[in-house]
Amino acid sequence: MIDYRNDYLALDVPSVDPLVDKRRKINFKRIWNQLSKCQKSCLLCCVTLILFSFLYYINQNENNGFISLNEHVDNKYILKSFIEGSNKLAHTSENLHKIEIEQKSERISKNDLAPKDAHIFLGPTTERQRAVADAFKHAWKGYKKFAWGHDHLKPISESYSDWFGLGLTIVDSLDTMFIMGLKEEYKEGRDWVEKHLNFDINRDVNLFEVTIRVLGGLLSIYHLSKDGMFLEKATDLADRLLPCFDSESGIPYSDINLFTRKSHSPKWSPDSSTSEVTTIQLEFRDLSKATGNSKYEEAVHNVSKIIHKLDKKDGLVPIFINANSGQFRTYATITLGARGDSYYEYLLKQWIQTGKVIDYLRDDYLESINGIEKHLLRKTEPNGYTFIGELLGGGKDFKPKMDHLTCYLPGTLALGVHNGLPKNHWILAEELLNTCYQTYAQQPTFLAPEITYFNLQPGNTKDLYVKSNDAHNLLRPEFIESLWYMYQFTGNTTYQDWGWKIFQGFEKYTKVTNGYTSIGNVRNTANVRPKDMMESFFLSETLKYLYLLFSNDPKMLNLDNYVINSEAHPLPIYLK
Ligand SMILES: *[C@@H]1O[C@H](CO)[C@@H](O)[C@H](O)[C@H]1NC(C)=O
Ligand SMILES: *[C@@H]1O[C@H](CO)[C@@H](O)[C@H](O)[C@H]1NC(C)=O
């Protein structure tokens, strides 16, 4: 268990003795009376001058986007100005008032978003960012018109689809709109959440999906906006999800009914997916930090500890685990793609989120990267592209296949190196990034398929190939995500140029009258076979990462302050 008190700063305001104060007043008065008229005017002049310089100084600092008064300032005024554009002096006095209030309160989070961060979310500053914000507005407009309040837009049939019935597209994209400075759209979304987002629904939902999209989305926008309504909603949701953890082993069931709060395994399997039970920790932990109630973090940290103790293949995990026995399914596939991917991602990100003090998370991560290098890494013929394959049947058969999902890994590796992990991970990151780029660049649409196969046979001329059933593109973000991480750490504009080419692909082949759509075939520019579906992660992740990537400031959302969840929702790093 983690002691929360360490994470908060208690401010001791020294009490002022009224007697001492009074004596001082009398002394001042006597001195004042002894002064000549000329001395008095001179003194008054000086005081006035100092006062004006002070006010000017504050105003200047605000214009620069910095507020120097206090790093613990509550950000509510920023949200207010974000929505209403209220005037600057008002901010300052409200600020001072806030500081007084905060000094009286017992606990102040050290990790509130620094005001200077929020001041940069004022809208696009480059042409490319403007194009991405326009794409967002186009997607939002179609969603609003034909799918408002539903989970996903079906832009071609001009209708919608509901998966959980939680307005996923709205909740998932609130922080994107905040970051892009889209005030009008943000307000529409925020008001919908306040009035209509209701978790008291008799419906089964998936713990993992709802955690990364809805809980993560609400927490992230809570931290950015400091709007307490979002935290209330997040807490209500998490309380309904908690019964998932009431299993014999402590490994959560995958599904739960939000109304009856009954949890169970998926209909199609007795097991939970490994990545699903290990990709909820950032969000539940953050909720514990934000509310001061440790029960959320305890539940998910228990899961991590159980998985830590299980036997692995050099740090690599099978993709299924049983909630009753708490054991992996022995012959399940090992992959960095679907159902395995974010286990590895959250080992590193949890370690960073908690201030790099929980050693076993880092050690398991390092072991898994060694395991990848030992068992899953190969180079293609003839051009030697590095890729990560899969192990089938409990590790016996190697399959030269890589999901697009795996393209998150270069970014995660780079994040590890940035946080002091072995430098040779950087080389692997660059090699994998290049391979992922090839999966886009070698298609005539400049869009990657869902799954790519790789050639290992000398003599063949093509390094990669795509099967018909794998040729679809769901507007996924993982490669753009990695480009942004690499851009943040290097400032190398080549990554921006790659991202721009892919954005052109989306514009050309997935944009339709009422939004953007998944497509069925990236190999044929004449017929991409639109699939009539715009997933919420296109707005939450793909467009957000593109927008950040196209900023002239590589650190627009600084990865020293935030850890980004698996659905692109930034959460604060808690420093010890
Ligand atoms: C976490 O595990 C501990 C010890 O195994 C147990 O006592 C506790 O009830 C668990 N907490 C939750 C919230 O499941
Ligand atoms: C930028 O990245 C590209 C692609 O990885 C690389 O070829 C190039 O050398 C890098 N440029 C610099 C200045 O490091």
PDB file of C-alpha atoms and ligand atoms in Angstrom, residues 242 245-246 249-250 294-303 305-306, ligand 1:
ATOM      1  CA  LEU A 242     -14.878  -2.066  -8.422  1.00  0.00           C
ATOM      2  CA  PHE A 245     -12.096  -7.194  -8.524  1.00  0.00           C
ATOM      3  CA  ASP A 246     -14.181  -9.424  -6.226  1.00  0.00           C
ATOM      4  CA  SER A 249      -7.708 -14.562  -7.233  1.00  0.00           C
ATOM      5  CA  GLY A 250      -7.897 -10.756  -7.246  1.00  0.00           C
ATOM      6  CA  SER A 294      -6.899   4.545  -1.455  1.00  0.00           C
ATOM      7  CA  LYS A 295      -9.338   1.738  -2.323  1.00  0.00           C
ATOM      8  CA  TYR A 296      -9.110   2.226  -6.087  1.00  0.00           C
ATOM      9  CA  GLU A 297      -5.343   2.054  -6.188  1.00  0.00           C
ATOM     10  CA  GLU A 298      -5.275  -0.909  -3.817  1.00  0.00           C
ATOM     11  CA  ALA A 299      -7.505  -2.971  -6.076  1.00  0.00           C
ATOM     12  CA  VAL A 300      -5.384  -2.417  -9.182  1.00  0.00           C
ATOM     13  CA  HIS A 301      -2.032  -2.548  -7.461  1.00  0.00           C
ATOM     14  CA  ASN A 302      -3.034  -5.961  -6.120  1.00  0.00           C
ATOM     15  CA  VAL A 303      -3.445  -7.095  -9.729  1.00  0.00           C
ATOM     16  CA  LYS A 305       1.541  -7.668  -7.710  1.00  0.00           C
ATOM     17  CA  ILE A 306      -0.174 -10.940  -8.588  1.00  0.00           C
TER      18      ILE A 306
HETATM   19  C1  LIG B   1      -5.531  -6.315  -1.948  1.00  0.00           C
HETATM   20  O1  LIG B   1      -4.820  -7.427  -1.445  1.00  0.00           O
HETATM   21  C2  LIG B   1      -4.763  -7.457  -0.037  1.00  0.00           C
HETATM   22  C3  LIG B   1      -3.821  -8.574   0.382  1.00  0.00           C
HETATM   23  O2  LIG B   1      -3.791  -9.614  -0.528  1.00  0.00           O
HETATM   24  C4  LIG B   1      -6.176  -7.654   0.512  1.00  0.00           C
HETATM   25  O3  LIG B   1      -6.175  -7.722   1.906  1.00  0.00           O
HETATM   26  C5  LIG B   1      -7.025  -6.480   0.055  1.00  0.00           C
HETATM   27  O4  LIG B   1      -8.368  -6.671   0.457  1.00  0.00           O
HETATM   28  C6  LIG B   1      -6.962  -6.311  -1.444  1.00  0.00           C
HETATM   29  N1  LIG B   1      -7.614  -5.069  -1.758  1.00  0.00           N
HETATM   30  C7  LIG B   1      -8.553  -4.958  -2.687  1.00  0.00           C
HETATM   31  C8  LIG B   1      -9.181  -3.623  -2.809  1.00  0.00           C
HETATM   32  O5  LIG B   1      -8.900  -5.882  -3.390  1.00  0.00           O
END
